[in-house]
Coordinates of C-alpha atoms in Angstrom, one line a residue:
X1 CA 70.1 121.6 181.0
X2 CA 72.2 121.8 184.2
X3 CA 70.8 123.5 187.2
X4 CA 72.9 126.4 188.6
X5 CA 74.6 125.3 191.7
X6 CA 73.4 127.1 194.8
X7 CA 76.0 129.0 196.8
X8 CA 77.0 127.6 200.1
X9 CA 76.6 131.0 201.6
X10 CA 73.6 133.3 201.8
X11 CA 73.4 137.0 202.7
X12 CA 71.3 137.7 205.7
X13 CA 71.7 141.5 206.1
X14 CA 73.5 144.5 204.5
X15 CA 73.7 148.1 205.5
X16 CA 75.5 151.1 204.0
X17 CA 76.1 154.6 205.5
X18 CA 77.9 156.8 202.9
X19 CA 81.2 154.9 202.4
X20 CA 80.8 152.4 205.3
X21 CA 79.3 149.1 204.2
X22 CA 78.7 146.0 206.3
X23 CA 77.3 142.7 204.9
X24 CA 76.8 139.5 206.9
X25 CA 76.9 136.2 205.1
X26 CA 76.5 132.7 206.6
X27 CA 76.5 129.1 205.6
X28 CA 73.2 128.2 204.1
X29 CA 72.8 125.4 206.7
X30 CA 73.3 128.0 209.5
X31 CA 70.7 130.5 208.3
X32 CA 67.8 129.1 210.3
X33 CA 69.8 129.5 213.5
X34 CA 70.3 133.3 213.0
X35 CA 67.7 135.4 214.9
X36 CA 67.1 138.8 216.3
X37 CA 68.8 140.9 213.6
X38 CA 69.1 144.6 214.4
X39 CA 71.0 147.4 212.7
X40 CA 72.3 150.6 214.2
X41 CA 74.2 153.5 212.5
X42 CA 76.2 156.3 214.1
X43 CA 77.6 159.3 212.2
X44 CA 80.6 161.1 213.8
X45 CA 81.8 163.1 210.8
X46 CA 81.1 166.7 209.9
X47 CA 79.4 168.5 212.9
X48 CA 79.8 165.2 214.8
X49 CA 76.8 163.6 213.1
X50 CA 77.4 163.3 209.4
X51 CA 77.9 159.7 208.1
X52 CA 81.2 160.2 206.2
X53 CA 82.8 158.9 209.4
X54 CA 81.2 156.7 212.0
X55 CA 79.9 153.1 212.2
X56 CA 77.4 150.5 211.0
X57 CA 76.7 147.9 213.6
X58 CA 74.7 144.6 213.3
X59 CA 73.3 142.7 216.3
X60 CA 72.3 139.1 216.0
X61 CA 72.1 135.8 217.7
X62 CA 73.7 132.6 216.4
X63 CA 71.8 129.8 218.2
X64 CA 71.6 131.2 221.7
X65 CA 74.7 133.4 221.7
X66 CA 74.7 137.1 221.0
X67 CA 77.0 138.6 218.4
X68 CA 77.7 142.1 217.4
X69 CA 79.7 143.3 214.3
X70 CA 80.8 146.9 214.0
X71 CA 82.3 148.4 210.8
X72 CA 83.9 151.8 211.3
X73 CA 85.7 154.6 209.5
X74 CA 87.2 156.9 212.1
X75 CA 88.7 160.5 211.8
X76 CA 91.6 160.8 209.5
X77 CA 94.9 162.8 209.9
X78 CA 98.4 162.2 211.1
X79 CA 99.0 165.4 213.1
X80 CA 99.7 165.3 216.8
X81 CA 96.4 165.0 218.6
X82 CA 94.5 163.4 215.8
X83 CA 94.6 160.1 217.7
X84 CA 92.5 161.8 220.4
X85 CA 89.8 162.5 217.9
X86 CA 89.7 158.9 216.9
X87 CA 89.5 157.9 220.6
X88 CA 86.5 160.3 220.8
X89 CA 84.9 158.7 217.8
X90 CA 85.1 155.3 219.5
X91 CA 83.6 156.7 222.7
X92 CA 80.7 158.2 220.7
X93 CA 80.1 155.0 218.8
X94 CA 79.9 153.0 222.0
X95 CA 77.6 155.6 223.6
X96 CA 75.3 156.2 220.7
X97 CA 74.9 152.7 219.2
X98 CA 71.5 151.4 220.3
X99 CA 69.5 148.4 219.1
X100 CA 65.7 148.9 219.3
X101 CA 63.6 146.0 220.4
X102 CA 59.9 145.6 221.3
X103 CA 60.9 143.5 224.3
X104 CA 63.2 144.6 227.1
X105 CA 63.9 141.1 228.3
X106 CA 67.0 139.3 227.2
X107 CA 67.8 141.4 224.1
X108 CA 70.9 143.5 223.7
X109 CA 70.5 147.3 223.6
X110 CA 74.1 148.4 223.4
X111 CA 77.3 147.0 222.0
X112 CA 78.7 145.6 225.3
X113 CA 75.4 143.7 225.9
X114 CA 76.7 141.1 223.5
X115 CA 78.8 138.1 224.3
X116 CA 81.0 138.0 221.2
X117 CA 82.0 141.3 219.5
X118 CA 84.0 142.0 216.3
X119 CA 85.1 145.6 215.5
X120 CA 86.8 146.3 212.2
X121 CA 87.4 148.8 209.5
X122 CA 89.6 151.9 208.8
X123 CA 90.4 152.9 212.4
X124 CA 92.9 155.4 210.9
X125 CA 95.4 155.3 213.7
X126 CA 98.8 156.3 212.3
X127 CA 102.5 155.5 212.8
X128 CA 104.4 158.1 214.9
X129 CA 107.6 157.9 212.9
X130 CA 109.3 159.8 210.1
X131 CA 108.6 158.4 206.7
X132 CA 112.1 157.2 206.0
X133 CA 112.5 155.5 209.4
X134 CA 109.2 153.7 208.9
X135 CA 110.2 152.5 205.4
X136 CA 113.5 151.2 206.8
X137 CA 111.8 149.1 209.4
X138 CA 109.3 147.8 206.8
X139 CA 112.1 146.8 204.5
X140 CA 113.6 144.8 207.4
X141 CA 110.1 143.4 208.3
X142 CA 110.9 144.5 211.8
X143 CA 107.2 144.5 212.9
X144 CA 108.0 144.3 216.7
X145 CA 110.0 147.6 216.5
X146 CA 107.5 149.2 214.2
X147 CA 104.5 148.4 216.4
X148 CA 106.1 150.3 219.3
X149 CA 105.3 153.5 217.3
X150 CA 101.7 152.5 216.3
X151 CA 99.2 155.1 217.7
X152 CA 96.5 152.5 218.3
X153 CA 98.8 150.3 220.4
X154 CA 100.1 153.4 222.3
X155 CA 96.5 154.5 223.1
X156 CA 95.5 151.0 224.1
X157 CA 98.5 150.8 226.5
X158 CA 97.6 154.1 228.0
X159 CA 94.0 152.9 228.6
X160 CA 92.5 155.7 226.5
X161 CA 90.5 153.5 224.1
X162 CA 89.2 150.0 223.5
X163 CA 89.7 148.8 227.1
X164 CA 89.5 145.1 227.3
X165 CA 89.6 144.5 223.5
X166 CA 92.1 142.2 221.8
X167 CA 93.9 142.2 218.5
X168 CA 96.0 139.5 216.8
X169 CA 99.7 139.9 216.1
X170 CA 100.6 142.4 213.3
X171 CA 102.9 140.2 211.3
X172 CA 102.4 142.0 208.0
X173 CA 103.3 145.3 206.4
X174 CA 101.3 148.5 207.1
X175 CA 98.2 148.7 205.0
X176 CA 98.1 152.4 204.1
X177 CA 98.9 154.5 202.1
X178 CA 99.6 153.0 198.7
X179 CA 99.4 154.4 195.2
X180 CA 96.3 153.0 193.6
X181 CA 96.9 149.8 191.6
X182 CA 100.5 149.7 192.7
X183 CA 102.8 148.0 195.2
X184 CA 104.4 151.4 196.0
X185 CA 103.7 153.3 199.1
X186 CA 102.5 156.8 198.5
X187 CA 105.4 159.2 198.8
X188 CA 108.2 157.1 197.3
X189 CA 108.4 160.1 195.0
X190 CA 108.9 162.9 197.5
X191 CA 107.5 165.5 195.1
X192 CA 104.0 164.0 195.4
X193 CA 103.8 164.4 199.2
X194 CA 104.3 161.7 201.8
X195 CA 102.2 159.8 204.2
X196 CA 104.0 157.6 206.7
X197 CA 102.9 154.0 206.1
X198 CA 100.5 152.9 208.9
X199 CA 98.3 150.0 210.1
X200 CA 95.1 151.9 209.5
X201 CA 93.0 148.8 208.9
X202 CA 92.3 146.7 212.0
X203 CA 90.2 143.9 213.3
X204 CA 89.5 143.7 217.1
X205 CA 87.5 141.3 219.3
X206 CA 85.9 141.5 222.7
X207 CA 84.4 138.7 224.8
X208 CA 85.2 135.2 225.9
X209 CA 84.8 132.0 223.8
X210 CA 86.7 133.2 220.7
X211 CA 90.0 132.2 219.4
X212 CA 91.7 133.9 216.4
X213 CA 93.1 131.4 213.9
X214 CA 94.5 133.9 211.4
X215 CA 95.1 137.7 210.9
X216 CA 96.6 138.9 207.6
X217 CA 96.4 141.5 204.9
X218 CA 95.4 140.7 201.3
X219 CA 96.8 142.2 198.2
X220 CA 93.9 143.8 196.4
X221 CA 95.0 147.0 194.7
X222 CA 91.6 148.7 194.2
X223 CA 92.3 151.6 196.6
X224 CA 95.1 153.2 198.6
X225 CA 94.5 150.6 201.4
X226 CA 95.2 146.9 201.6
X227 CA 92.3 145.1 203.2
X228 CA 92.9 142.8 206.2
X229 CA 91.1 139.5 207.1
X230 CA 90.7 137.5 210.2
X231 CA 89.4 134.0 211.0
X232 CA 88.0 133.2 214.4
X233 CA 86.8 130.0 216.0
X234 CA 84.0 130.7 218.5
X235 CA 81.8 128.9 220.9
X236 CA 78.1 129.2 220.8
X237 CA 75.4 128.0 223.2
X238 CA 73.0 125.6 221.6
X239 CA 69.5 125.1 223.0
X240 CA 68.3 121.5 222.7
X241 CA 64.6 121.0 223.3
X242 CA 64.9 117.3 223.8
X243 CA 67.5 117.6 226.5
X244 CA 65.4 120.2 228.2
X245 CA 62.3 118.0 228.1
X246 CA 64.3 115.1 229.5
X247 CA 65.6 117.2 232.3
X248 CA 62.1 118.5 233.1
X249 CA 60.8 114.9 233.0
X250 CA 63.5 113.8 235.5
X251 CA 62.7 116.8 237.7
X252 CA 59.0 116.1 237.7
X253 CA 59.7 112.4 238.6
X254 CA 62.0 113.5 241.5
X255 CA 59.3 115.9 242.8
X256 CA 56.6 113.1 242.6
X257 CA 59.0 110.7 244.4
X258 CA 59.6 113.3 247.1
X259 CA 55.8 113.9 247.5
X260 CA 55.2 110.2 247.8
X261 CA 58.0 109.8 250.4
X262 CA 56.6 112.7 252.4
X263 CA 53.1 111.2 252.3
X264 CA 54.6 107.8 253.5
X265 CA 56.3 109.4 256.4
X266 CA 53.2 111.3 257.3
X267 CA 51.1 108.1 257.2
X268 CA 53.7 106.3 259.3
X269 CA 53.6 109.0 262.0

């Protein structure tokens, strides 16, 4: 009887808050280098605290480098001013996300205490264009013109949200809103109502030592969104006990030599 082959990846933590779900998987060989797992949830929905909108965040260290992953679902709506509500959601998430620790030394307490941060999910920023004009630009794959009308990019340029964060190039069609199990955007039949296609689903990064290798959408038709994926290459700091011991040994030897030299000078005097 053949043994079932073990998966190359293992789950280390999962957390769900209403419709927001975050799960972290790593290569099996990397599992023993993952430490200091902490989870924080923030609800910004109804009354400003209900979890239908908000974030699930996970703090962890990979080797000696601190990582934070934030999955969010921000306020919906495409009316003028709704983007300001989304900005406010981001502000609340940054302010209210806390990672509890028994020690106050060296462990991150808030999102920006981490060295590498990935923020992703349904950010819900919309396209400030009429439906027909947006569809025209999509048909031409004129992403550079389309992105000029993207609320998120506009808010970023104005310095109203996500200061210092980075996003890869949007070289794919808007991810929302589709008819379920269809390639059609919702509203091709004007009688059903229309939603201007938008890049609601985003992946952002913050911190040095990361390089994005790919950023694209995938064609799963299970909802009215198309999910996006990103691949990053990141640097991590690795602690090597043998190198530390060698350095300490050399340091001890230097100190002993200095002490001997000082004694020799004192004796000569």
